[in-house]
Amino acid sequence: MSLTKTHHRDTYPTISPTKPSLSQVGKTVLITGAASGIGFEIARSFAKASAARIIISSRKISSLNAAVEKLRNEFQSSGTEFITRQGDIGDDSSIIALWDYLDSQNIFVHVLVLNAAHVTPFGPDTLSMDKQELMQTFDVNVGGNFLMSSRFVKQLLRPAGQQLNLVFVSTAGIQRHPAPAQNPYTTSKAAFTALLGRIADERSAEDVQIISFHPGLLHTEGVVSYFGQNLPGFDEMALPADFSVWAASPEASWLHGRFVWAHWDVDELKADKDFCTQLEQEKGFLKVAVQGLGGVSFDSYFD
């Protein structure tokens, strides 16, 4: 699953958060699912990029408190302010309360990183799953992320002409997990990735820059609990964490609305003339679609 000869398993200079062109100075960053795992590492990377304020959100207050203590200790001399907000993106009232709180505190968010996800149910047979559990996955991974995105773009404190950056940590590129661990997680992630592609068609990168990316295979508590310790080839957390910072920078604007893998070397991609031509000419390139078909637009029905 690589469009470049170089397949990264760890961070590299082009996406380093200490790179001046990726600086997040003066910006407020909100990260969901940030109490542990990749979300926590993404918070560290944005702190390395000198973000003014980082808001980490998660369901468990105890985990949030532990995470923010670690962040404050590590970056105590950086000037970055860390804020915790307990919340559940599967609950509309919780999302509304989060954004209402930010408005009340006169906090404007420049960057939203959607990392929180619902990964169950698992089972050997899709049609044997419980409908309520199935829909809960879509309520979080599609509905919750949609409402978070909508409130982000429509912030009351947003100055006219202020660009926003939305980064979605997706696994849309994985078709299925090894049996018996079939679940609707990747299907729901693909659905929201497709929805973001549509939103990107409607809104320019100058309005809200949108990048969806696959983070790779990471040694997280969730992955280990379902698949065990012996999966080969874990990637370093720094790769997707630093890639998130790059994706929220002007350097990634040419991938607006597309789905990419953190493994791919971004320098090779940008230097590939054929790739860039395909990106420019095919609206459906690197977007969720039916396998085997090129980009199909509504206008094609009238040709």
mmCIF file of C-alpha atoms in Angstrom:
data_model
loop_
_atom_site.group_PDB
_atom_site.id
_atom_site.type_symbol
_atom_site.label_atom_id
_atom_site.label_comp_id
_atom_site.label_asym_id
_atom_site.label_seq_id
_atom_site.Cartn_x
_atom_site.Cartn_y
_atom_site.Cartn_z
ATOM 1 C CA MET A 1 0.000 0.000 0.000
ATOM 2 C CA SER A 2 2.595 2.592 -1.079
ATOM 3 C CA LEU A 3 2.707 5.139 -3.883
ATOM 4 C CA THR A 4 6.341 5.954 -3.135
ATOM 5 C CA LYS A 5 9.553 3.945 -3.209
ATOM 6 C CA THR A 6 10.331 5.139 0.298
ATOM 7 C CA HIS A 7 8.060 3.531 2.888
ATOM 8 C CA HIS A 8 8.483 5.255 6.237
ATOM 9 C CA ARG A 9 8.038 3.492 9.558
ATOM 10 C CA ASP A 10 9.223 6.421 11.653
ATOM 11 C CA THR A 11 9.255 10.203 11.401
ATOM 12 C CA TYR A 12 11.614 12.030 9.041
ATOM 13 C CA PRO A 13 12.870 15.605 8.553
ATOM 14 C CA THR A 14 10.179 16.802 6.117
ATOM 15 C CA ILE A 15 7.385 16.209 8.644
ATOM 16 C CA SER A 16 9.345 17.117 11.774
ATOM 17 C CA PRO A 17 7.244 19.396 14.006
ATOM 18 C CA THR A 18 10.353 21.468 14.784
ATOM 19 C CA LYS A 19 10.656 22.424 11.111
ATOM 20 C CA PRO A 20 10.024 26.210 10.898
ATOM 21 C CA SER A 21 7.538 25.923 8.020
ATOM 22 C CA LEU A 22 5.347 23.611 10.122
ATOM 23 C CA SER A 23 5.238 25.958 13.110
ATOM 24 C CA GLN A 24 1.935 26.147 14.987
ATOM 25 C CA VAL A 25 2.865 29.306 16.882
ATOM 26 C CA GLY A 26 -0.209 31.239 17.995
ATOM 27 C CA LYS A 27 -2.619 28.419 17.189
ATOM 28 C CA THR A 28 -5.082 26.505 19.345
ATOM 29 C CA VAL A 29 -5.357 22.794 18.592
ATOM 30 C CA LEU A 30 -8.188 20.479 19.675
ATOM 31 C CA ILE A 31 -7.514 16.730 19.609
ATOM 32 C CA THR A 32 -10.160 14.095 20.334
ATOM 33 C CA GLY A 33 -9.228 10.744 21.846
ATOM 34 C CA ALA A 34 -6.020 12.303 23.135
ATOM 35 C CA ALA A 35 -5.616 10.782 26.602
ATOM 36 C CA SER A 36 -3.433 7.929 25.356
ATOM 37 C CA GLY A 37 -2.007 6.210 22.297
ATOM 38 C CA ILE A 38 -1.744 8.097 19.037
ATOM 39 C CA GLY A 39 -3.911 10.984 20.255
ATOM 40 C CA PHE A 40 -1.498 11.666 23.107
ATOM 41 C CA GLU A 41 1.477 11.478 20.742
ATOM 42 C CA ILE A 42 -0.237 13.913 18.362
ATOM 43 C CA ALA A 43 -0.569 16.346 21.277
ATOM 44 C CA ARG A 44 3.183 15.989 21.921
ATOM 45 C CA SER A 45 3.969 16.710 18.276
ATOM 46 C CA PHE A 46 1.849 19.867 18.210
ATOM 47 C CA ALA A 47 3.588 20.998 21.405
ATOM 48 C CA LYS A 48 6.943 20.464 19.670
ATOM 49 C CA ALA A 49 5.573 22.668 16.878
ATOM 50 C CA SER A 50 5.026 25.413 19.498
ATOM 51 C CA ALA A 51 1.214 25.508 19.454
ATOM 52 C CA ALA A 52 -0.059 28.207 21.810
ATOM 53 C CA ARG A 53 -2.796 26.038 23.301
ATOM 54 C CA ILE A 54 -3.614 22.325 23.039
ATOM 55 C CA ILE A 55 -6.977 20.985 24.167
ATOM 56 C CA ILE A 56 -7.074 17.227 24.727
ATOM 57 C CA SER A 57 -10.451 15.535 24.917
ATOM 58 C CA SER A 58 -11.437 12.016 25.978
ATOM 59 C CA ARG A 59 -14.187 10.149 27.805
ATOM 60 C CA LYS A 60 -12.165 9.177 30.901
ATOM 61 C CA ILE A 61 -11.284 12.054 33.193
ATOM 62 C CA SER A 62 -8.669 10.021 35.108
ATOM 63 C CA SER A 63 -6.788 9.260 31.882
ATOM 64 C CA LEU A 64 -7.045 12.903 30.805
ATOM 65 C CA ASN A 65 -5.619 14.128 34.104
ATOM 66 C CA ALA A 66 -2.700 11.721 33.844
ATOM 67 C CA ALA A 67 -2.054 12.710 30.229
ATOM 68 C CA VAL A 68 -2.110 16.455 30.838
ATOM 69 C CA GLU A 69 0.257 16.086 33.782
ATOM 70 C CA LYS A 70 2.759 14.299 31.528
ATOM 71 C CA LEU A 71 2.408 16.954 28.842
ATOM 72 C CA ARG A 72 2.843 19.842 31.261
ATOM 73 C CA ASN A 73 5.921 18.239 32.785
ATOM 74 C CA GLU A 74 7.526 17.547 29.412
ATOM 75 C CA PHE A 75 6.760 20.950 27.901
ATOM 76 C CA GLN A 76 6.807 23.171 30.992
ATOM 77 C CA SER A 77 9.270 25.593 29.415
ATOM 78 C CA SER A 78 7.638 25.668 25.969
ATOM 79 C CA GLY A 79 4.896 28.182 26.673
ATOM 80 C CA THR A 80 2.175 25.835 25.398
ATOM 81 C CA GLU A 81 -0.996 25.813 27.471
ATOM 82 C CA PHE A 82 -2.678 22.434 27.954
ATOM 83 C CA ILE A 83 -6.407 22.123 28.649
ATOM 84 C CA THR A 84 -8.483 18.995 29.269
ATOM 85 C CA ARG A 85 -12.141 18.544 28.408
ATOM 86 C CA GLN A 86 -14.010 15.357 29.184
ATOM 87 C CA GLY A 87 -16.446 14.424 26.453
ATOM 88 C CA ASP A 88 -17.960 11.708 24.307
ATOM 89 C CA ILE A 89 -18.240 12.343 20.561
ATOM 90 C CA GLY A 90 -20.935 9.684 20.426
ATOM 91 C CA ASP A 91 -23.160 12.022 22.456
ATOM 92 C CA ASP A 92 -24.465 15.124 20.677
ATOM 93 C CA SER A 93 -25.094 16.964 23.961
ATOM 94 C CA SER A 94 -21.477 16.362 24.981
ATOM 95 C CA ILE A 95 -20.200 17.808 21.688
ATOM 96 C CA ILE A 96 -22.463 20.832 21.960
ATOM 97 C CA ALA A 97 -21.338 21.404 25.567
ATOM 98 C CA LEU A 98 -17.676 21.264 24.484
ATOM 99 C CA TRP A 99 -18.028 23.944 21.812
ATOM 100 C CA ASP A 100 -20.306 26.083 24.002
ATOM 101 C CA TYR A 101 -17.649 25.964 26.722
ATOM 102 C CA LEU A 102 -14.927 27.028 24.288
ATOM 103 C CA ASP A 103 -17.095 29.929 23.099
ATOM 104 C CA SER A 104 -17.766 30.982 26.700
ATOM 105 C CA GLN A 105 -14.018 31.013 27.410
ATOM 106 C CA ASN A 106 -13.310 33.048 24.269
ATOM 107 C CA ILE A 107 -11.254 30.158 22.857
ATOM 108 C CA PHE A 108 -11.031 29.916 19.079
ATOM 109 C CA VAL A 109 -9.762 26.618 17.632
ATOM 110 C CA HIS A 110 -7.531 26.793 14.549
ATOM 111 C CA VAL A 111 -6.820 23.067 14.152
ATOM 112 C CA LEU A 112 -9.116 20.098 14.803
ATOM 113 C CA VAL A 113 -7.655 16.588 14.871
ATOM 114 C CA LEU A 114 -10.346 13.897 14.837
ATOM 115 C CA ASN A 115 -8.768 10.840 16.417
ATOM 116 C CA ALA A 116 -11.396 9.401 18.776
ATOM 117 C CA ALA A 117 -13.166 6.303 17.480
ATOM 118 C CA HIS A 118 -15.514 3.477 18.414
ATOM 119 C CA VAL A 119 -13.964 0.155 17.396
ATOM 120 C CA THR A 120 -16.465 -2.513 18.499
ATOM 121 C CA PRO A 121 -18.388 -4.769 17.880
ATOM 122 C CA PHE A 122 -16.186 -7.600 16.646
ATOM 123 C CA GLY A 123 -17.491 -10.926 15.439
ATOM 124 C CA PRO A 124 -16.996 -13.751 12.944
ATOM 125 C CA ASP A 125 -20.177 -12.934 11.044
ATOM 126 C CA THR A 126 -21.356 -9.421 10.185
ATOM 127 C CA LEU A 127 -25.044 -10.329 9.935
ATOM 128 C CA SER A 128 -24.942 -11.806 13.436
ATOM 129 C CA MET A 129 -23.963 -8.471 14.975
ATOM 130 C CA ASP A 130 -26.382 -6.561 17.153
ATOM 131 C CA LYS A 131 -27.907 -3.654 15.250
ATOM 132 C CA GLN A 132 -27.685 -1.273 18.192
ATOM 133 C CA GLU A 133 -23.973 -1.971 18.604
ATOM 134 C CA LEU A 134 -23.465 -1.625 14.854
ATOM 135 C CA MET A 135 -25.165 1.763 14.749
ATOM 136 C CA GLN A 136 -23.236 2.983 17.772
ATOM 137 C CA THR A 137 -20.062 2.599 15.724
ATOM 138 C CA PHE A 138 -21.525 4.792 12.971
ATOM 139 C CA ASP A 139 -22.963 7.265 15.506
ATOM 140 C CA VAL A 140 -19.445 7.914 16.793
ATOM 141 C CA ASN A 141 -17.233 7.496 13.731
ATOM 142 C CA VAL A 142 -19.566 9.254 11.305
ATOM 143 C CA GLY A 143 -22.209 11.200 13.230
ATOM 144 C CA GLY A 144 -19.987 12.385 16.071
ATOM 145 C CA ASN A 145 -17.151 13.374 13.791
ATOM 146 C CA PHE A 146 -19.595 15.171 11.507
ATOM 147 C CA LEU A 147 -21.016 17.267 14.359
ATOM 148 C CA MET A 148 -17.512 18.031 15.626
ATOM 149 C CA SER A 149 -16.529 19.189 12.141
ATOM 150 C CA SER A 150 -19.665 21.283 11.698
ATOM 151 C CA ARG A 151 -19.242 23.097 15.002
ATOM 152 C CA PHE A 152 -15.546 23.613 14.250
ATOM 153 C CA VAL A 153 -16.166 25.292 10.906
ATOM 154 C CA LYS A 154 -19.088 27.349 12.266
ATOM 155 C CA GLN A 155 -17.330 28.681 15.373
ATOM 156 C CA LEU A 156 -18.882 31.921 16.556
ATOM 157 C CA LEU A 157 -15.429 33.366 17.257
ATOM 158 C CA ARG A 158 -14.045 32.635 13.806
ATOM 159 C CA PRO A 159 -12.704 35.818 12.203
ATOM 160 C CA ALA A 160 -13.752 36.488 8.616
ATOM 161 C CA GLY A 161 -11.354 34.860 6.213
ATOM 162 C CA GLN A 162 -9.615 32.795 8.909
ATOM 163 C CA GLN A 163 -8.383 29.489 7.512
ATOM 164 C CA LEU A 164 -8.991 26.319 9.504
ATOM 165 C CA ASN A 165 -7.254 22.948 9.405
ATOM 166 C CA LEU A 166 -9.069 19.640 9.900
ATOM 167 C CA VAL A 167 -7.101 16.387 10.163
ATOM 168 C CA PHE A 168 -8.864 13.008 10.295
ATOM 169 C CA VAL A 169 -7.033 9.908 11.525
ATOM 170 C CA SER A 170 -8.641 7.259 9.333
ATOM 171 C CA THR A 171 -8.230 3.568 8.549
ATOM 172 C CA ALA A 172 -10.326 3.637 5.392
ATOM 173 C CA GLY A 173 -7.557 1.931 3.445
ATOM 174 C CA ILE A 174 -7.938 -1.367 5.312
ATOM 175 C CA GLN A 175 -10.635 -3.553 3.790
ATOM 176 C CA ARG A 176 -10.892 -6.108 6.568
ATOM 177 C CA HIS A 177 -9.088 -7.451 9.585
ATOM 178 C CA PRO A 178 -7.925 -11.051 9.875
ATOM 179 C CA ALA A 179 -10.797 -13.396 10.741
ATOM 180 C CA PRO A 180 -12.502 -13.713 13.115
ATOM 181 C CA ALA A 181 -12.076 -10.032 13.906
ATOM 182 C CA GLN A 182 -14.550 -8.595 11.392
ATOM 183 C CA ASN A 183 -16.180 -5.336 12.463
ATOM 184 C CA PRO A 184 -17.803 -2.185 11.034
ATOM 185 C CA TYR A 185 -15.022 0.079 12.303
ATOM 186 C CA THR A 186 -13.164 0.486 9.008
ATOM 187 C CA THR A 187 -16.437 0.733 7.078
ATOM 188 C CA SER A 188 -17.580 3.615 9.269
ATOM 189 C CA LYS A 189 -14.172 5.272 8.997
ATOM 190 C CA ALA A 190 -14.368 4.957 5.208
ATOM 191 C CA ALA A 191 -17.840 6.510 5.263
ATOM 192 C CA PHE A 192 -16.631 9.600 7.090
ATOM 193 C CA THR A 193 -13.519 9.819 4.919
ATOM 194 C CA ALA A 194 -15.849 9.882 1.907
ATOM 195 C CA LEU A 195 -17.973 12.585 3.557
ATOM 196 C CA LEU A 196 -14.900 14.726 4.186
ATOM 197 C CA GLY A 197 -13.997 14.352 0.519
ATOM 198 C CA ARG A 198 -17.400 15.758 -0.373
ATOM 199 C CA ILE A 199 -17.012 18.643 2.085
ATOM 200 C CA ALA A 200 -13.598 19.401 0.570
ATOM 201 C CA ASP A 201 -15.242 19.615 -2.856
ATOM 202 C CA GLU A 202 -17.559 22.278 -1.436
ATOM 203 C CA ARG A 203 -14.978 24.250 0.554
ATOM 204 C CA SER A 204 -11.544 25.396 -0.563
ATOM 205 C CA ALA A 205 -8.344 24.734 1.335
ATOM 206 C CA GLU A 206 -8.204 28.483 2.032
ATOM 207 C CA ASP A 207 -11.479 28.063 3.959
ATOM 208 C CA VAL A 208 -10.866 24.749 5.729
ATOM 209 C CA GLN A 209 -7.979 22.504 4.706
ATOM 210 C CA ILE A 210 -8.988 18.844 5.077
ATOM 211 C CA ILE A 211 -6.593 15.897 5.112
ATOM 212 C CA SER A 212 -7.489 12.287 5.977
ATOM 213 C CA PHE A 213 -4.685 9.828 6.573
ATOM 214 C CA HIS A 214 -3.985 6.269 7.627
ATOM 215 C CA PRO A 215 -1.683 6.254 10.695
ATOM 216 C CA GLY A 216 -0.109 2.830 10.109
ATOM 217 C CA LEU A 217 0.088 -0.181 12.428
ATOM 218 C CA LEU A 218 0.642 1.109 15.944
ATOM 219 C CA HIS A 219 1.348 -0.636 19.224
ATOM 220 C CA THR A 220 -1.655 0.717 21.115
ATOM 221 C CA GLU A 221 -3.707 -0.813 23.894
ATOM 222 C CA GLY A 222 -6.649 -1.312 21.537
ATOM 223 C CA VAL A 223 -4.639 -3.046 18.816
ATOM 224 C CA VAL A 224 -2.890 -5.349 21.288
ATOM 225 C CA SER A 225 -6.139 -6.251 23.056
ATOM 226 C CA TYR A 226 -7.748 -7.430 19.816
ATOM 227 C CA PHE A 227 -4.816 -8.818 17.837
ATOM 228 C CA GLY A 228 -2.166 -9.648 20.432
ATOM 229 C CA GLN A 229 1.448 -8.636 20.884
ATOM 230 C CA ASN A 230 2.856 -10.654 18.003
ATOM 231 C CA LEU A 231 1.706 -8.637 14.999
ATOM 232 C CA PRO A 232 4.749 -7.928 12.822
ATOM 233 C CA GLY A 233 5.988 -4.523 11.770
ATOM 234 C CA PHE A 234 4.640 -1.996 14.235
ATOM 235 C CA ASP A 235 5.281 1.592 13.186
ATOM 236 C CA GLU A 236 6.698 4.239 15.486
ATOM 237 C CA MET A 237 4.099 6.554 17.022
ATOM 238 C CA ALA A 238 6.122 9.576 15.938
ATOM 239 C CA LEU A 239 5.288 8.882 12.278
ATOM 240 C CA PRO A 240 1.522 9.573 12.391
ATOM 241 C CA ALA A 241 1.911 12.101 15.199
ATOM 242 C CA ASP A 242 4.325 14.271 13.226
ATOM 243 C CA PHE A 243 2.386 13.644 10.012
ATOM 244 C CA SER A 244 -0.636 15.238 11.714
ATOM 245 C CA VAL A 245 1.318 18.459 12.183
ATOM 246 C CA TRP A 246 2.451 18.388 8.558
ATOM 247 C CA ALA A 247 -1.142 17.758 7.421
ATOM 248 C CA ALA A 248 -2.263 20.852 9.330
ATOM 249 C CA SER A 249 0.289 23.056 7.599
ATOM 250 C CA PRO A 250 0.303 24.971 4.290
ATOM 251 C CA GLU A 251 2.761 22.378 2.957
ATOM 252 C CA ALA A 252 -0.102 19.860 2.739
ATOM 253 C CA SER A 253 -2.637 22.125 1.018
ATOM 254 C CA TRP A 254 -2.149 20.377 -2.348
ATOM 255 C CA LEU A 255 -3.662 17.202 -0.802
ATOM 256 C CA HIS A 256 -6.840 18.973 0.306
ATOM 257 C CA GLY A 257 -9.719 16.508 0.567
ATOM 258 C CA ARG A 258 -7.605 13.424 -0.159
ATOM 259 C CA PHE A 259 -6.881 10.251 1.803
ATOM 260 C CA VAL A 260 -3.211 9.314 2.113
ATOM 261 C CA TRP A 261 -0.989 7.027 4.191
ATOM 262 C CA ALA A 262 1.516 8.363 6.722
ATOM 263 C CA HIS A 263 3.981 5.795 5.325
ATOM 264 C CA TRP A 264 4.263 7.605 1.995
ATOM 265 C CA ASP A 265 7.157 9.971 1.475
ATOM 266 C CA VAL A 266 5.598 13.383 0.852
ATOM 267 C CA ASP A 267 8.656 14.707 -0.982
ATOM 268 C CA GLU A 268 8.504 11.833 -3.477
ATOM 269 C CA LEU A 269 4.783 12.371 -3.972
ATOM 270 C CA LYS A 270 5.176 16.053 -4.728
ATOM 271 C CA ALA A 271 8.100 15.414 -7.083
ATOM 272 C CA ASP A 272 6.170 12.770 -9.051
ATOM 273 C CA LYS A 273 4.797 14.618 -12.094
ATOM 274 C CA ASP A 274 2.448 11.778 -13.070
ATOM 275 C CA PHE A 275 1.045 11.667 -9.548
ATOM 276 C CA CYS A 276 0.486 15.418 -9.472
ATOM 277 C CA THR A 277 -1.191 15.349 -12.882
ATOM 278 C CA GLN A 278 -3.539 12.585 -11.781
ATOM 279 C CA LEU A 279 -4.279 14.471 -8.577
ATOM 280 C CA GLU A 280 -5.180 17.587 -10.554
ATOM 281 C CA GLN A 281 -7.206 15.902 -13.294
ATOM 282 C CA GLU A 282 -9.103 13.213 -11.347
ATOM 283 C CA LYS A 283 -11.439 14.566 -8.690
ATOM 284 C CA GLY A 284 -11.914 11.073 -7.279
ATOM 285 C CA PHE A 285 -8.202 10.227 -7.008
ATOM 286 C CA LEU A 286 -7.260 9.278 -3.418
ATOM 287 C CA LYS A 287 -10.875 9.518 -2.331
ATOM 288 C CA VAL A 288 -13.192 6.757 -1.169
ATOM 289 C CA ALA A 289 -14.910 5.152 -4.166
ATOM 290 C CA VAL A 290 -15.875 1.835 -5.759
ATOM 291 C CA GLN A 291 -12.810 -0.266 -6.535
ATOM 292 C CA GLY A 292 -12.173 -0.695 -10.247
ATOM 293 C CA LEU A 293 -13.883 2.528 -11.269
ATOM 294 C CA GLY A 294 -12.312 5.871 -12.021
ATOM 295 C CA GLY A 295 -13.812 9.101 -10.832
ATOM 296 C CA VAL A 296 -17.489 9.367 -11.769
ATOM 297 C CA SER A 297 -19.262 12.713 -11.447
ATOM 298 C CA PHE A 298 -22.936 13.550 -11.651
ATOM 299 C CA ASP A 299 -22.173 15.570 -14.776
ATOM 300 C CA SER A 300 -21.115 12.386 -16.568
ATOM 301 C CA TYR A 301 -24.755 11.306 -16.718
ATOM 302 C CA PHE A 302 -25.480 14.240 -18.991
ATOM 303 C CA ASP A 303 -22.522 13.751 -21.331
#
